[in-house]
CSV table of C-alpha atoms in Angstrom, one decimal:
chain,number,residue,atom,x,y,z
I,283,MET,CA,-6.9,-13.2,18.8
I,284,VAL,CA,-9.7,-10.9,20.7
I,285,VAL,CA,-12.8,-10.8,19.1
I,286,GLY,CA,-14.9,-8.0,20.2
I,287,LEU,CA,-14.4,-5.9,23.4
I,288,THR,CA,-17.6,-4.3,25.1
I,289,VAL,CA,-18.1,-2.6,28.3
I,290,HIS,CA,-21.6,-2.7,29.7
I,291,PRO,CA,-23.3,0.8,29.6
I,292,ASP,CA,-23.5,1.2,33.2
I,293,HIS,CA,-19.8,0.8,33.6
I,294,ARG,CA,-18.4,3.0,30.6
I,295,LYS,CA,-16.1,6.0,31.0
I,296,LEU,CA,-14.4,4.3,33.8
I,297,GLY,CA,-11.3,3.5,31.9
I,298,ILE,CA,-12.0,-0.4,32.0
I,299,ALA,CA,-11.6,-0.8,27.9
I,300,ARG,CA,-8.4,1.2,28.0
I,301,VAL,CA,-7.1,-1.1,30.9
I,302,LEU,CA,-8.1,-4.2,29.0
I,303,VAL,CA,-6.8,-2.9,25.6
I,304,ARG,CA,-3.4,-2.1,27.3
I,305,ALA,CA,-3.4,-6.0,28.9
I,306,CYS,CA,-4.0,-7.2,25.6
I,307,ILE,CA,-1.1,-5.4,23.9
I,308,ARG,CA,1.2,-6.2,26.7
I,309,PHE,CA,0.1,-9.7,26.4
I,310,ALA,CA,0.7,-9.8,22.6
I,311,GLY,CA,4.2,-7.9,23.2
I,312,SER,CA,5.3,-10.6,25.5
I,313,ARG,CA,4.4,-13.3,22.8
I,314,GLY,CA,6.6,-11.3,20.4
I,315,ALA,CA,3.9,-9.3,18.5
I,316,SER,CA,5.2,-6.0,17.2
I,317,VAL,CA,2.1,-4.8,15.8
I,318,ILE,CA,-1.2,-4.9,16.9
I,319,ARG,CA,-4.3,-4.6,14.5
I,320,SER,CA,-7.9,-3.6,15.1
I,321,MET,CA,-11.1,-2.7,13.1
I,322,THR,CA,-14.5,-1.6,14.0
I,323,HIS,CA,-17.7,-0.8,12.1
I,324,ARG,CA,-17.8,2.5,9.8
I,325,ASP,CA,-20.7,3.7,11.7
I,326,ASN,CA,-19.3,3.2,15.3
I,327,GLN,CA,-18.1,6.8,16.0
I,328,ALA,CA,-17.2,5.9,19.8
I,329,SER,CA,-15.4,2.9,18.9
I,330,ILE,CA,-13.4,5.0,16.4
I,331,ALA,CA,-12.8,7.8,18.9
I,332,PHE,CA,-11.8,5.2,21.5
I,333,HIS,CA,-9.3,3.6,19.1
I,334,ARG,CA,-7.4,6.9,18.3
I,335,ALA,CA,-7.6,7.9,22.2
I,336,VAL,CA,-5.5,4.8,23.2
I,337,GLY,CA,-3.0,5.6,20.4
I,338,PHE,CA,-4.1,3.4,17.4
I,339,ALA,CA,-3.3,4.9,13.8
I,340,ASP,CA,-5.8,4.8,11.3
I,341,GLU,CA,-5.3,2.5,8.3
I,342,ASP,CA,-7.2,2.1,4.8
I,343,GLY,CA,-10.5,0.7,5.7
I,344,PHE,CA,-12.2,-2.0,3.8
I,345,VAL,CA,-15.4,-3.9,2.8
I,346,ALA,CA,-16.1,-7.2,4.5
I,347,PRO,CA,-17.5,-9.9,2.2
I,348,ASP,CA,-21.0,-9.2,3.8
I,349,GLY,CA,-20.7,-5.8,2.3
I,350,ASP,CA,-20.1,-4.2,5.8
I,351,GLU,CA,-17.4,-1.1,5.7
I,352,LYS,CA,-15.0,-1.3,8.3
I,353,VAL,CA,-12.4,1.1,9.6
I,354,ALA,CA,-8.9,-0.4,10.5
I,355,PHE,CA,-6.2,0.6,13.0
I,356,SER,CA,-2.9,-0.5,13.9
I,357,MET,CA,-0.4,0.2,16.8
I,358,ALA,CA,3.3,-0.5,17.3
I,359,VAL,CA,3.5,-2.4,20.5
I,360,ALA,CA,6.4,-0.5,21.6
I,361,ASP,CA,4.1,2.9,21.4
I,362,GLN,CA,2.6,1.7,24.6
I,363,ALA,CA,5.8,1.2,26.8
I,364,GLY,CA,5.7,3.2,29.9
I,365,GLN,CA,1.7,3.5,29.7
I,366,GLU,CA,0.4,0.5,31.7
I,367,ARG,CA,-1.1,0.6,35.1
I,368,ARG,CA,-2.2,-2.2,37.4
I,369,LEU,CA,-5.8,-2.8,37.5
I,370,GLU,CA,-7.0,-2.1,41.3
I,371,PRO,CA,-9.6,-3.8,42.8
I,372,ASN,CA,-12.0,-0.6,42.8
I,373,ASP,CA,-11.4,-0.1,39.3
């Protein structure tokens, strides 16, 4: 389980989060997972847009016990086949 993914503001928009998410998906697939699920805060529009951009599908949201509204996503691991790339030293 990955709990949180944040890229320092000085290094955003370089594809780092995309590479990390795809690495997590490959790892999960190698361990037999068929679906990846994720969630973010309802008001985190950048995270919502990122999830959609990397191929996550929207699911029903929910309210956490502390009252925080979440947006939920899922992705079939097979959806990412052939979309991986090696992280190069200059990435």
